[in-house]
mmCIF file with all atom_site columns, C-alpha atoms in Angstrom:
data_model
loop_
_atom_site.group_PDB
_atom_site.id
_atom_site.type_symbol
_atom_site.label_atom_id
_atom_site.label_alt_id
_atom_site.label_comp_id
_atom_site.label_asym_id
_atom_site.label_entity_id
_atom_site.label_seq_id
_atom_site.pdbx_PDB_ins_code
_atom_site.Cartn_x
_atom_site.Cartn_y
_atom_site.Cartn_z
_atom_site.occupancy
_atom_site.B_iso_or_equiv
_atom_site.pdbx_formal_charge
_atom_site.auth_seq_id
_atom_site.auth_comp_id
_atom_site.auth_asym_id
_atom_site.auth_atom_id
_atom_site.pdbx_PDB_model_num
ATOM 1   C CA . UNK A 1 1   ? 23.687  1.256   -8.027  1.00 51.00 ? 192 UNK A CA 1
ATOM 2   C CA . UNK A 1 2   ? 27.566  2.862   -8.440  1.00 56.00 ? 193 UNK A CA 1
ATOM 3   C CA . UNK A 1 3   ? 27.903  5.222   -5.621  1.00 59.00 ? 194 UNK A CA 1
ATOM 4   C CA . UNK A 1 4   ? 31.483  6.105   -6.412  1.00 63.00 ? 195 UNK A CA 1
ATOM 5   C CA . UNK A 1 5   ? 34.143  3.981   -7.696  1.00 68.00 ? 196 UNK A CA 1
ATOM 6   C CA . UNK A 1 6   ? 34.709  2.252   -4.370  1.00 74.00 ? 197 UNK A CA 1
ATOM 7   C CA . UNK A 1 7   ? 31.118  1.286   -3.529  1.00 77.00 ? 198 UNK A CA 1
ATOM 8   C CA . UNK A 1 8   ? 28.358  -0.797  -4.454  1.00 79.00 ? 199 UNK A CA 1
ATOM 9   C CA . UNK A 1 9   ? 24.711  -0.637  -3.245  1.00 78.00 ? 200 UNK A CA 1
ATOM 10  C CA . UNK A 1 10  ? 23.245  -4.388  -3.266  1.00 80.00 ? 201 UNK A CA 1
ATOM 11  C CA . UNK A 1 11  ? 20.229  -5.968  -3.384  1.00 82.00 ? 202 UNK A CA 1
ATOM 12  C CA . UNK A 1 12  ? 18.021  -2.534  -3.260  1.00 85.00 ? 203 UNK A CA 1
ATOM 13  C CA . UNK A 1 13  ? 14.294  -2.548  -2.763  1.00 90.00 ? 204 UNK A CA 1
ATOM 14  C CA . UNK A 1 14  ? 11.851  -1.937  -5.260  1.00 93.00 ? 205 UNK A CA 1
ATOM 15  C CA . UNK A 1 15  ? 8.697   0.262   -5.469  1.00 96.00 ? 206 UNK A CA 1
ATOM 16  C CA . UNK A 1 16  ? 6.331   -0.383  -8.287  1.00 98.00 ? 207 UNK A CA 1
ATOM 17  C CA . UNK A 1 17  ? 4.569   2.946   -8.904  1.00 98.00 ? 208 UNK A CA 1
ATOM 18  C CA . UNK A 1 18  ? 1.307   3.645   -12.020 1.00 98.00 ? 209 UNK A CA 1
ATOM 19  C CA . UNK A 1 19  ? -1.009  5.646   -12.711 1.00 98.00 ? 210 UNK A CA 1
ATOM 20  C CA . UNK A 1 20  ? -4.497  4.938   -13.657 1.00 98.00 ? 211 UNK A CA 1
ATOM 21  C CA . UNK A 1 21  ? -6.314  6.860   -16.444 1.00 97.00 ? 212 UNK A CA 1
ATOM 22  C CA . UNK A 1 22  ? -10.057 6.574   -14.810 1.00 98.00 ? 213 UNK A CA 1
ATOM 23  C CA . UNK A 1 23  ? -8.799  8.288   -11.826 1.00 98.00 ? 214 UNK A CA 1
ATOM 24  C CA . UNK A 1 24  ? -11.787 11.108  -11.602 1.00 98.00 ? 215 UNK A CA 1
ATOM 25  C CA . UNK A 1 25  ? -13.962 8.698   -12.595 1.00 98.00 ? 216 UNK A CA 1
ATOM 26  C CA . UNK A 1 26  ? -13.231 6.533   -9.942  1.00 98.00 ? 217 UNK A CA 1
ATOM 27  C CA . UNK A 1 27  ? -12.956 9.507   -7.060  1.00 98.00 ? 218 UNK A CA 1
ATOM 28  C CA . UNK A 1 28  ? -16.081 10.220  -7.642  1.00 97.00 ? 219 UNK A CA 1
ATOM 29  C CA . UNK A 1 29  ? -17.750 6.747   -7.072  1.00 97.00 ? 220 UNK A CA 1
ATOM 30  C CA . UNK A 1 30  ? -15.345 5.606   -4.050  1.00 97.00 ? 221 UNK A CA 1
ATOM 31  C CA . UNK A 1 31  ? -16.801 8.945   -2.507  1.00 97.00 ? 222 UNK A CA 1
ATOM 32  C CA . UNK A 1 32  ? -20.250 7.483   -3.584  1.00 96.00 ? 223 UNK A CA 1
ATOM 33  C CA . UNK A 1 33  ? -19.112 4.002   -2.062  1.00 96.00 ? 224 UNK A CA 1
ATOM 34  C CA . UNK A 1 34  ? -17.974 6.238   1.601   1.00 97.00 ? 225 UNK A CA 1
ATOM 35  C CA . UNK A 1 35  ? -21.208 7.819   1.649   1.00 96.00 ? 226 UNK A CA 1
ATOM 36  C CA . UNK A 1 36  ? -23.622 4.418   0.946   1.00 95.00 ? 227 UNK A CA 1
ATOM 37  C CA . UNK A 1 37  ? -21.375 2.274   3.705   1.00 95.00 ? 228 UNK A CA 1
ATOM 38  C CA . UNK A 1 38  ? -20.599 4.889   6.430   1.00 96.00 ? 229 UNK A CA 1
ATOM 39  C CA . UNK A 1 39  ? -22.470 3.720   9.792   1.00 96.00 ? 230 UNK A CA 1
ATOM 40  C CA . UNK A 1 40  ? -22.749 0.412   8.487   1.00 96.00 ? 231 UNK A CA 1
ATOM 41  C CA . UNK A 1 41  ? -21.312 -3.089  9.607   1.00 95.00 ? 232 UNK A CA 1
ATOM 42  C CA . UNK A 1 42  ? -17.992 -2.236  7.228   1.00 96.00 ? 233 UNK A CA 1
ATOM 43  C CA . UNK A 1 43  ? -17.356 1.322   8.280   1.00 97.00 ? 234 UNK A CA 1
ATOM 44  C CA . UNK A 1 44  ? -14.702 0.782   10.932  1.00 95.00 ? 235 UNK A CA 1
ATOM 45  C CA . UNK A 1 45  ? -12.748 3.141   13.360  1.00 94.00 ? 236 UNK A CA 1
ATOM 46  C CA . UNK A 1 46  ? -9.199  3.211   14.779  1.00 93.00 ? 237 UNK A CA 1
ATOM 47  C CA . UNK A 1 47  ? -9.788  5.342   17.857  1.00 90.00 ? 238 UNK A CA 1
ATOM 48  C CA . UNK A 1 48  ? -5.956  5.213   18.324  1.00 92.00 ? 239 UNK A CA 1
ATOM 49  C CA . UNK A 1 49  ? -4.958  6.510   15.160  1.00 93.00 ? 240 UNK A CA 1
ATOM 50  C CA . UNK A 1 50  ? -7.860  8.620   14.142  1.00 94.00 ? 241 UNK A CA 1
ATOM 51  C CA . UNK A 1 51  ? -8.393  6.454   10.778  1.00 97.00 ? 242 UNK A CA 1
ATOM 52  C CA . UNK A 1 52  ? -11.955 5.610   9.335   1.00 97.00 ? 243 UNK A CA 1
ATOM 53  C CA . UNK A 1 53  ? -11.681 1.907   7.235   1.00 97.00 ? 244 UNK A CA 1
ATOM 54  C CA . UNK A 1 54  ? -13.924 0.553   5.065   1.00 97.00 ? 245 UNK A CA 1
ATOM 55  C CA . UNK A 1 55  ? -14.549 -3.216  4.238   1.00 96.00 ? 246 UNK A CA 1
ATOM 56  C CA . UNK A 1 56  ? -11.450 -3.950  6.576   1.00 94.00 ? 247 UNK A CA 1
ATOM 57  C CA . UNK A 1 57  ? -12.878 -6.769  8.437   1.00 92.00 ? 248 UNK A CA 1
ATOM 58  C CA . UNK A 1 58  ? -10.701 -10.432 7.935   1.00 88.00 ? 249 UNK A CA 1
ATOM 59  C CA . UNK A 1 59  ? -13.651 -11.216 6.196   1.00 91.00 ? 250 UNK A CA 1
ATOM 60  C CA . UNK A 1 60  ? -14.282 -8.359  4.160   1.00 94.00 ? 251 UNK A CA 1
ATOM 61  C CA . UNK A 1 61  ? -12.957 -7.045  0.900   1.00 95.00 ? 252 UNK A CA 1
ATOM 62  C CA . UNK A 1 62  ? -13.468 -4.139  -0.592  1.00 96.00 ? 253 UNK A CA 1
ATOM 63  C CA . UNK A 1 63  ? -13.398 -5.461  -4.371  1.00 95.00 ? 254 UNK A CA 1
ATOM 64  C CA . UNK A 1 64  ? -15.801 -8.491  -3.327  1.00 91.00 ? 255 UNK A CA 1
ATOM 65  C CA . UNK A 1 65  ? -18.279 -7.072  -1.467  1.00 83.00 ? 256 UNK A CA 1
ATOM 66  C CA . UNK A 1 66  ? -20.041 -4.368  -3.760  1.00 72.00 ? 257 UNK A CA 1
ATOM 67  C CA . UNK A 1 67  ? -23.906 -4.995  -3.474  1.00 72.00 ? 258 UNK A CA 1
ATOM 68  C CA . UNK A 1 68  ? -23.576 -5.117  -7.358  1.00 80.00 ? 259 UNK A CA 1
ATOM 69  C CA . UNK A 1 69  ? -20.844 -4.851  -10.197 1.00 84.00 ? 260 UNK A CA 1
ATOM 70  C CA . UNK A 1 70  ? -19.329 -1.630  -10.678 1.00 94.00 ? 261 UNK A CA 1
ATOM 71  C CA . UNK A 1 71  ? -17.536 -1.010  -14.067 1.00 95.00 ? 262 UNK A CA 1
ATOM 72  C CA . UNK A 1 72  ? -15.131 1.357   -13.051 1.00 97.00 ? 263 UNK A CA 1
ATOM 73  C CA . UNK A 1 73  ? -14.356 -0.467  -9.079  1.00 96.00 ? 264 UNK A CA 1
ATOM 74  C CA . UNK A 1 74  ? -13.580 -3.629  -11.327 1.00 96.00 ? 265 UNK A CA 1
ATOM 75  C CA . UNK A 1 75  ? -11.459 -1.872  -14.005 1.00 97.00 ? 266 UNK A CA 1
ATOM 76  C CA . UNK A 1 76  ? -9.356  -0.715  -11.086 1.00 97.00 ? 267 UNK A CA 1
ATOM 77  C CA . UNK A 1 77  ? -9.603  -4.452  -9.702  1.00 97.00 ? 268 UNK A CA 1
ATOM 78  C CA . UNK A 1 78  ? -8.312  -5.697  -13.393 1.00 97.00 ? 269 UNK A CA 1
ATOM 79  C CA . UNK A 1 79  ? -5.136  -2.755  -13.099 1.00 98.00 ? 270 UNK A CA 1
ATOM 80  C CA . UNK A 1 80  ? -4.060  -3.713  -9.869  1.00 98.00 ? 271 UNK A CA 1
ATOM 81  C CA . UNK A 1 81  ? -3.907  -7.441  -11.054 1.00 98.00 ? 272 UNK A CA 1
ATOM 82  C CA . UNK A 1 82  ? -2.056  -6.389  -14.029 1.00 98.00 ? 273 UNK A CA 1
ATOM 83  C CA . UNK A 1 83  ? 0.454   -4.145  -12.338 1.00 98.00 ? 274 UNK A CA 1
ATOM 84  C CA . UNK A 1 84  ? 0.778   -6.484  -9.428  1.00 98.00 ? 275 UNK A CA 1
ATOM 85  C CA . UNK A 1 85  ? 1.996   -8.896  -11.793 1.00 98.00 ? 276 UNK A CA 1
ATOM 86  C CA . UNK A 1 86  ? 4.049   -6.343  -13.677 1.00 98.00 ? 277 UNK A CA 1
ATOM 87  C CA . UNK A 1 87  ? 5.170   -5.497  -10.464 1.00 98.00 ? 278 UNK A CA 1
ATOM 88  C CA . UNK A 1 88  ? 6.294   -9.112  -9.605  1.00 97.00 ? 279 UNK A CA 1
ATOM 89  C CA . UNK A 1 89  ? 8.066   -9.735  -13.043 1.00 97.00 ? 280 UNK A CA 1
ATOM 90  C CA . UNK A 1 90  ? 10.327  -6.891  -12.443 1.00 95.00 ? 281 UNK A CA 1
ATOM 91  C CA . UNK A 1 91  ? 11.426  -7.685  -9.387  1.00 94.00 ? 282 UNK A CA 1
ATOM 92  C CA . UNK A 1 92  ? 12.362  -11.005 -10.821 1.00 94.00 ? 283 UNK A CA 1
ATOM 93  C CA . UNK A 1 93  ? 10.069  -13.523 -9.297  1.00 93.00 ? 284 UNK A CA 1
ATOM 94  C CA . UNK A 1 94  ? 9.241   -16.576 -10.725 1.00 90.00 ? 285 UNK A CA 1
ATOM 95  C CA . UNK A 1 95  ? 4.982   -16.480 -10.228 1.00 92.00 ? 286 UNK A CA 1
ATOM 96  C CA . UNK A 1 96  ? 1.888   -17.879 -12.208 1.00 91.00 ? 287 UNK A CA 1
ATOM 97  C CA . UNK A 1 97  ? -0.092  -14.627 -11.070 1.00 94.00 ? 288 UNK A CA 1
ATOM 98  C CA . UNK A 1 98  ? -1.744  -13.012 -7.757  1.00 96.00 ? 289 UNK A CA 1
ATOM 99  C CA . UNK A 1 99  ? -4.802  -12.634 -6.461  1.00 95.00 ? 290 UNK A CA 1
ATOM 100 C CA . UNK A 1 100 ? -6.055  -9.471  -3.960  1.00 96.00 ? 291 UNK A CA 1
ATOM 101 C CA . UNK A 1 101 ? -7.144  -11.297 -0.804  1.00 95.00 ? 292 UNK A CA 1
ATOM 102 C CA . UNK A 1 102 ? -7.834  -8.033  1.165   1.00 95.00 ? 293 UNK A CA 1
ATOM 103 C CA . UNK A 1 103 ? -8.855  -4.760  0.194   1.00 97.00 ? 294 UNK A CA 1
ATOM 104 C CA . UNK A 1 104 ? -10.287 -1.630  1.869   1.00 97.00 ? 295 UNK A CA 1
ATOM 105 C CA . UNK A 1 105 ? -10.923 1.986   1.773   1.00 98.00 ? 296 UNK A CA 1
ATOM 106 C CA . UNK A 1 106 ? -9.063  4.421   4.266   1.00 98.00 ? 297 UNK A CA 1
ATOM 107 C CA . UNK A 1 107 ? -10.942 7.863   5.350   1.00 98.00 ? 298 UNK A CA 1
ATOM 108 C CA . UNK A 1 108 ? -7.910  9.782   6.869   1.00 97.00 ? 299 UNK A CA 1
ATOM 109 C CA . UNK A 1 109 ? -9.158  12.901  9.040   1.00 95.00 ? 300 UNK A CA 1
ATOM 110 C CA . UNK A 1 110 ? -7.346  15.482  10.820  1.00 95.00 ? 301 UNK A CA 1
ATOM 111 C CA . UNK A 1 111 ? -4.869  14.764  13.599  1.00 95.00 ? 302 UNK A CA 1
ATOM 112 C CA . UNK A 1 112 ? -5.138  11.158  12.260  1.00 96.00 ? 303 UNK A CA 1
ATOM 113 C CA . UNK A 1 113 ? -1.739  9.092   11.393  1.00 95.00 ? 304 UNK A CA 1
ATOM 114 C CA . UNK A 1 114 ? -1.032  5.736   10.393  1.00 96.00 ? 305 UNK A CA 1
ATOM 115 C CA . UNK A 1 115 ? 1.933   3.970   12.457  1.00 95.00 ? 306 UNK A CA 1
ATOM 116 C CA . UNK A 1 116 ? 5.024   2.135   11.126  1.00 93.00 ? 307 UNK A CA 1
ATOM 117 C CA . UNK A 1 117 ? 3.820   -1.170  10.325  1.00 95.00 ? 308 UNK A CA 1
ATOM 118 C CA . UNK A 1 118 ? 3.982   -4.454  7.837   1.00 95.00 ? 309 UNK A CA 1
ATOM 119 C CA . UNK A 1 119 ? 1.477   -7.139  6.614   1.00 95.00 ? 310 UNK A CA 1
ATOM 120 C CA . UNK A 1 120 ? 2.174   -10.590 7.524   1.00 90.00 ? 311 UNK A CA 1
ATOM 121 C CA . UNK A 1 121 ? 0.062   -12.573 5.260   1.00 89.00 ? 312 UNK A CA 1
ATOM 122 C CA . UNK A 1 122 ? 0.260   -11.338 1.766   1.00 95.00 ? 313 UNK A CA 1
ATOM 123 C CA . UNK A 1 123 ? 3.664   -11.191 -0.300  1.00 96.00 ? 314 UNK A CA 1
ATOM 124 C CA . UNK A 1 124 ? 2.496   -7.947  -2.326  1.00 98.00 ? 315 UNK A CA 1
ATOM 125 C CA . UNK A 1 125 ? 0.890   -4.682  -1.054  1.00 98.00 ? 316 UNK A CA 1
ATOM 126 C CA . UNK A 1 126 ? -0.554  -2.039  -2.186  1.00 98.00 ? 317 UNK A CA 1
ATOM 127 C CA . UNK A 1 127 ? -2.334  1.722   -2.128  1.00 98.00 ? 318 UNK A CA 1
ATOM 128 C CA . UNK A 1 128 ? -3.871  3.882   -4.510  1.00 98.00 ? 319 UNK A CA 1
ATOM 129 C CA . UNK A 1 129 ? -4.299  7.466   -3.908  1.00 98.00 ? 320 UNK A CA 1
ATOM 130 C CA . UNK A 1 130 ? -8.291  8.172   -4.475  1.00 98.00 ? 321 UNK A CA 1
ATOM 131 C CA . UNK A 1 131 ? -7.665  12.057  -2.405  1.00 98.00 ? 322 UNK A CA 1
ATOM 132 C CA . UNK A 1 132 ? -4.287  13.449  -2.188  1.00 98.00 ? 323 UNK A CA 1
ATOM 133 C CA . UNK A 1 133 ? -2.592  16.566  -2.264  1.00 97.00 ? 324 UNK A CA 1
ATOM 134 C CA . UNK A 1 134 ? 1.261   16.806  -1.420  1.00 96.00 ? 325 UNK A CA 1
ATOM 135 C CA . UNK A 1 135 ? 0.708   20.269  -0.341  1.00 95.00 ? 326 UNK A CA 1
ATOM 136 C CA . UNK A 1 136 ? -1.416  19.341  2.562   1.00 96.00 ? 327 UNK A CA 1
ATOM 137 C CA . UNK A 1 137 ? -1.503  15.421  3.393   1.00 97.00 ? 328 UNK A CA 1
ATOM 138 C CA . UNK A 1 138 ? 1.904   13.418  4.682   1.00 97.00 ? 329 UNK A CA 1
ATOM 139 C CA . UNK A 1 139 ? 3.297   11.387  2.227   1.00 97.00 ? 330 UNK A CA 1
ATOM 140 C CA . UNK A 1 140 ? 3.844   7.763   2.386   1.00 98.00 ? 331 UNK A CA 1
ATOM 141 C CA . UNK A 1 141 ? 7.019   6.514   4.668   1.00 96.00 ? 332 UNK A CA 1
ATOM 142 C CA . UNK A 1 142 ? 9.401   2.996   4.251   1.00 95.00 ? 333 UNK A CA 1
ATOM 143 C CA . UNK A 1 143 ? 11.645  2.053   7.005   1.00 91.00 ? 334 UNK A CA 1
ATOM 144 C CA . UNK A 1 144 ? 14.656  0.990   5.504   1.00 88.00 ? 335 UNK A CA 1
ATOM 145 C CA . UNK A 1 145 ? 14.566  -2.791  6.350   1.00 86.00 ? 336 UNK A CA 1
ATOM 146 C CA . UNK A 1 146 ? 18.135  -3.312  7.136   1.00 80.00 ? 337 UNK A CA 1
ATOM 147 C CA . UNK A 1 147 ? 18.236  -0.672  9.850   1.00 73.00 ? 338 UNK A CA 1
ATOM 148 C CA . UNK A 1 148 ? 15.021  -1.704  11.356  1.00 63.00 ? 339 UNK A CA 1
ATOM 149 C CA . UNK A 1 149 ? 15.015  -2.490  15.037  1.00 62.00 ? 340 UNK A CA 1
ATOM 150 C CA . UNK A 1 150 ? 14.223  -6.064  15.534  1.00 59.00 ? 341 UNK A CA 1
ATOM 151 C CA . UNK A 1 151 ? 15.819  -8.258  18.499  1.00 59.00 ? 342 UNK A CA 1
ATOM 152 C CA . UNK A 1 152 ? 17.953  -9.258  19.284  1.00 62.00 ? 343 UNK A CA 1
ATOM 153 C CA . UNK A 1 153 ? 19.954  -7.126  16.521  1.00 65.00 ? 344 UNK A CA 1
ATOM 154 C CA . UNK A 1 154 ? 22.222  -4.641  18.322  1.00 70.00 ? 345 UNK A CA 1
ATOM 155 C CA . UNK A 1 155 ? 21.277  -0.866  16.469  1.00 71.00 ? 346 UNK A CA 1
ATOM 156 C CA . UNK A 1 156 ? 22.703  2.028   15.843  1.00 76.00 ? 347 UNK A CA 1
ATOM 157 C CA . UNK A 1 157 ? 20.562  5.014   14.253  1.00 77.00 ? 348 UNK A CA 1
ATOM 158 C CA . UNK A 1 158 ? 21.419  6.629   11.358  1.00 77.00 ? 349 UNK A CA 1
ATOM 159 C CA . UNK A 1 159 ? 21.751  10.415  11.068  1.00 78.00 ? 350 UNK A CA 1
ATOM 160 C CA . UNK A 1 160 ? 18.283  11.906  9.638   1.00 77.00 ? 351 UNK A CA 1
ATOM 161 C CA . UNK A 1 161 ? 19.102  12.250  6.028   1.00 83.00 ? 352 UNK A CA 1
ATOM 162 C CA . UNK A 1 162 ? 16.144  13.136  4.038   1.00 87.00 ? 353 UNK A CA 1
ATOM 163 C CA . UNK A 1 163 ? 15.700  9.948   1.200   1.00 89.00 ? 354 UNK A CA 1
ATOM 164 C CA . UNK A 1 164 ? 19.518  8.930   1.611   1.00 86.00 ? 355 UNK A CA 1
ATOM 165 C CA . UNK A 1 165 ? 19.802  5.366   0.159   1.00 82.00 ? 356 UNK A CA 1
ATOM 166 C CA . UNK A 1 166 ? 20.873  4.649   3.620   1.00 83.00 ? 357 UNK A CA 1
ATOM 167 C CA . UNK A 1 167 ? 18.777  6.555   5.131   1.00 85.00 ? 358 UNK A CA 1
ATOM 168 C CA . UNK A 1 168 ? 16.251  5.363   8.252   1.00 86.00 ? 359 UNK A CA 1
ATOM 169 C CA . UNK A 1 169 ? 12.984  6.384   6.035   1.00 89.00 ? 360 UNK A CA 1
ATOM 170 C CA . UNK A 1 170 ? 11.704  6.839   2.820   1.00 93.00 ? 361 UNK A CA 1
ATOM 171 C CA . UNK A 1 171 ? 9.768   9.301   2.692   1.00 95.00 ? 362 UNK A CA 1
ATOM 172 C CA . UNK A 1 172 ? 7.598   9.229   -0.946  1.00 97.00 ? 363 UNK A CA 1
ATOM 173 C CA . UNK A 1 173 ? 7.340   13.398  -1.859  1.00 95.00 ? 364 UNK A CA 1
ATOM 174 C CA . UNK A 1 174 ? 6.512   12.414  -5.169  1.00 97.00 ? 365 UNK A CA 1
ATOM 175 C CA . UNK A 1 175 ? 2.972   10.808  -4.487  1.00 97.00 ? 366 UNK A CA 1
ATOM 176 C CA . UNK A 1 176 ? -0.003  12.097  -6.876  1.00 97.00 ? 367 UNK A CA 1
ATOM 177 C CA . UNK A 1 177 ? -3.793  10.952  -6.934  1.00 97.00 ? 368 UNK A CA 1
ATOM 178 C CA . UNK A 1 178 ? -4.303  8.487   -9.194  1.00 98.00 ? 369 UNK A CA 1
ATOM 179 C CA . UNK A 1 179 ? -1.166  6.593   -8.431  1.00 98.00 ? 370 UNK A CA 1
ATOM 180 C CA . UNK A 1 180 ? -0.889  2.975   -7.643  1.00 98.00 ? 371 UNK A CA 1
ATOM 181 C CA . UNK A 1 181 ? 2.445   1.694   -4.906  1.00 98.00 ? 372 UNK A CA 1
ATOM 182 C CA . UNK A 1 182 ? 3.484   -1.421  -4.803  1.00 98.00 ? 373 UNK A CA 1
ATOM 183 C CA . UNK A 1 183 ? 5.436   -2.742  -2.620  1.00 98.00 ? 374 UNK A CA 1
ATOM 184 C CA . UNK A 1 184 ? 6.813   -6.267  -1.174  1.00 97.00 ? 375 UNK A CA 1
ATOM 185 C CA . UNK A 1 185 ? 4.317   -6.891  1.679   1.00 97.00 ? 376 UNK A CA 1
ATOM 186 C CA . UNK A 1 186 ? 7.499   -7.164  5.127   1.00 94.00 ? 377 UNK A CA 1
ATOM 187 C CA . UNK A 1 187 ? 8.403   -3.438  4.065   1.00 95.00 ? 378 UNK A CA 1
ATOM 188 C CA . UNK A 1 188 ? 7.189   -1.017  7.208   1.00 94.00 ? 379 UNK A CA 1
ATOM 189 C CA . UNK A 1 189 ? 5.258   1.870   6.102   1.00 97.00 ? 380 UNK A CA 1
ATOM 190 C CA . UNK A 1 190 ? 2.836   4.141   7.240   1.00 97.00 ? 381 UNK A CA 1
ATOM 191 C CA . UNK A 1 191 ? 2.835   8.512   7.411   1.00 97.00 ? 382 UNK A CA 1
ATOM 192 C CA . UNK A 1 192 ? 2.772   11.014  9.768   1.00 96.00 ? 383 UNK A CA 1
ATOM 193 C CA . UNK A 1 193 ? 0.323   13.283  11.104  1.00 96.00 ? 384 UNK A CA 1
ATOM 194 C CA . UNK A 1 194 ? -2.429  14.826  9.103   1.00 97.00 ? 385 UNK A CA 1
ATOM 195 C CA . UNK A 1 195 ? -2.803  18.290  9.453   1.00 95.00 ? 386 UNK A CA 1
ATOM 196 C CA . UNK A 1 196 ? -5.586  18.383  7.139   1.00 95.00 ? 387 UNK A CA 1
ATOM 197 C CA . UNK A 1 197 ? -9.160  16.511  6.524   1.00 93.00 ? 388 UNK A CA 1
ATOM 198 C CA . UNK A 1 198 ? -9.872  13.623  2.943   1.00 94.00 ? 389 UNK A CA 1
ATOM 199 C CA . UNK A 1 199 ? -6.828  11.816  2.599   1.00 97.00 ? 390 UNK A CA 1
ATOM 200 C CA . UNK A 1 200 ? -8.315  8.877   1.245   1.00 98.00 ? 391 UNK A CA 1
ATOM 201 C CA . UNK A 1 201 ? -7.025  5.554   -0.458  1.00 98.00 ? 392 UNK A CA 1
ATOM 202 C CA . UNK A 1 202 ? -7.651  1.983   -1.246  1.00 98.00 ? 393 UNK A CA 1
ATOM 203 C CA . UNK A 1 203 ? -5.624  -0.190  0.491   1.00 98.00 ? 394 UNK A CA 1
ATOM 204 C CA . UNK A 1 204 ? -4.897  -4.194  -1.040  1.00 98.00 ? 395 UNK A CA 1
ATOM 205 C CA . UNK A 1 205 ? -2.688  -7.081  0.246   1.00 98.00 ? 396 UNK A CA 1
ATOM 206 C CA . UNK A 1 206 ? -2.004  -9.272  -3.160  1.00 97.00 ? 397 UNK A CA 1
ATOM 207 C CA . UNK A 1 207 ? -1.270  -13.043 -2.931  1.00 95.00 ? 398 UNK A CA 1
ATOM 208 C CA . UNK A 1 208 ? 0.542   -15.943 -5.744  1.00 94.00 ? 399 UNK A CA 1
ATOM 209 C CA . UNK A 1 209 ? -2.194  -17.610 -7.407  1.00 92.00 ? 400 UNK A CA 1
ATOM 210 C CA . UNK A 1 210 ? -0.192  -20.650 -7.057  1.00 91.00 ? 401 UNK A CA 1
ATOM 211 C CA . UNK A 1 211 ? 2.464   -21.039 -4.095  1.00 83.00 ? 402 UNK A CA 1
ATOM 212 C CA . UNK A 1 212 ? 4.983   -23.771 -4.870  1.00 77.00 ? 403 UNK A CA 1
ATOM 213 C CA . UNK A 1 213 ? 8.570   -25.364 -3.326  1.00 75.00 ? 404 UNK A CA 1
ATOM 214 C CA . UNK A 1 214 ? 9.792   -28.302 -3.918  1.00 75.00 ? 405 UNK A CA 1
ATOM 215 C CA . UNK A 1 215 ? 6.806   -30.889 -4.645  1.00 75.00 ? 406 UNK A CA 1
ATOM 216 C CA . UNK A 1 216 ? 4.244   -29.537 -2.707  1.00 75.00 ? 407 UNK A CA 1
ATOM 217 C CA . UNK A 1 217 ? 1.923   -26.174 -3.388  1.00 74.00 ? 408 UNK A CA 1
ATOM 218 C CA . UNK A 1 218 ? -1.097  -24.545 -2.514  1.00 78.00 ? 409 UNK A CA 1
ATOM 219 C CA . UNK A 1 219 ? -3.603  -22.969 -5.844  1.00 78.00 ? 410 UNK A CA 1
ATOM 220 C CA . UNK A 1 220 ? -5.261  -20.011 -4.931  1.00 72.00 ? 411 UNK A CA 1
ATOM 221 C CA . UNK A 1 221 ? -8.965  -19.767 -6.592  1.00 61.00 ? 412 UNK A CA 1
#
């Protein structure tokens, strides 16, 4: 990216974004999916934040655990695999296809938030926007990862620049319903306070089918 004839940005990150044409389709049957699981064994609260989860146990997964098949939960299962891969070829890595390992559904009240945080075991991650309106709801956030704070770096913050390419934060004012982010899973993300009740999305963490260096590999099935 040319920022003037004296400057170069390098190596930027990269944000896969889509939009998926069953969208009120599929609002109204993840609201059908809240309503069957809530007080069960895979509704789960974060008393801290203020965030209801579904299927977010380690060994629970929102795509795999439907009491029976769902057309429209798997055609969304089918886009995320497609645009996860999409995802993968444009940012120019060399991959035989993912799998989702983790998925859930996130029930965002008032006064709730989600902190600044990253995924450790999953290369791709992802949400889709079942219930959002950018008049009312915080949008999505990204630390920028080469001013993050991690030891024993010595910091220096960076003047609050709203979406700078240098800036601390990202801060995605363009979100819609119906849209798929995608995102390399070490980025830190999360949003601010919600003023407002229904801010609801699927969350996934997507991982290579096939994970190989050198001679030796692991095949995901």
């Amino acid at each position: 990216m040319l920022i003037d004839n004296n400057h170069l940005v390098l190596f930027p990150q990269i944000l896969g974004v889509y939009k998926f044409d069953k969208h009120e389709e599929l609002k109204k049957e993840i609201t059908n999916q809240i309503s069957i699981y809530k007080g069960t064994e895979y509704e789960q609260s974060d008393d801290v934040q203020g965030i209801v989860h579904y299927f977010n146990n380690f060994d629970q997964n929102f795509f795999d655990d439907q009491r029976e098949t769902i057309d429209i939960i798997e055609d969304l299962r089918a886009f995320v695999i497609r645009k996860t891969n999409l995802f993968a070829d444009e940012a120019g890595f060399d991959h035989r296809g993912f799998c989702i390992t983790d998925s859930w559904v996130n029930v965002s009240g008032k006064n709730s938030l989600q902190h600044a945080h990253n995924h450790c075991n999953s290369f791709v991650s992802g949400t889709y926007y079942v219930s959002y309106d950018s008049e009312k709801h915080p949008p999505l956030q990204f630390t920028n990862p080469n001013n993050y704070r991690t030891y024993p770096t010595f910091h220096i913050d960076r003047l609050d620049r709203k979406n700078h390419v240098f800036g601390e934060k990202y801060e995605c004012d363009w979100l819609e319903e119906g849209m798929l982010v995608l995102w390399q899973s070490g980025l830190y993300h999360g949003y601010p306070i919600n003023r407002n009740e229904n801010r609801i999305s699927i969350s996934m963490n997507m991982f290579p089918r096939v994970l190989k260096r050198g001679a030796y590999g692991t095949v995901m099935y």
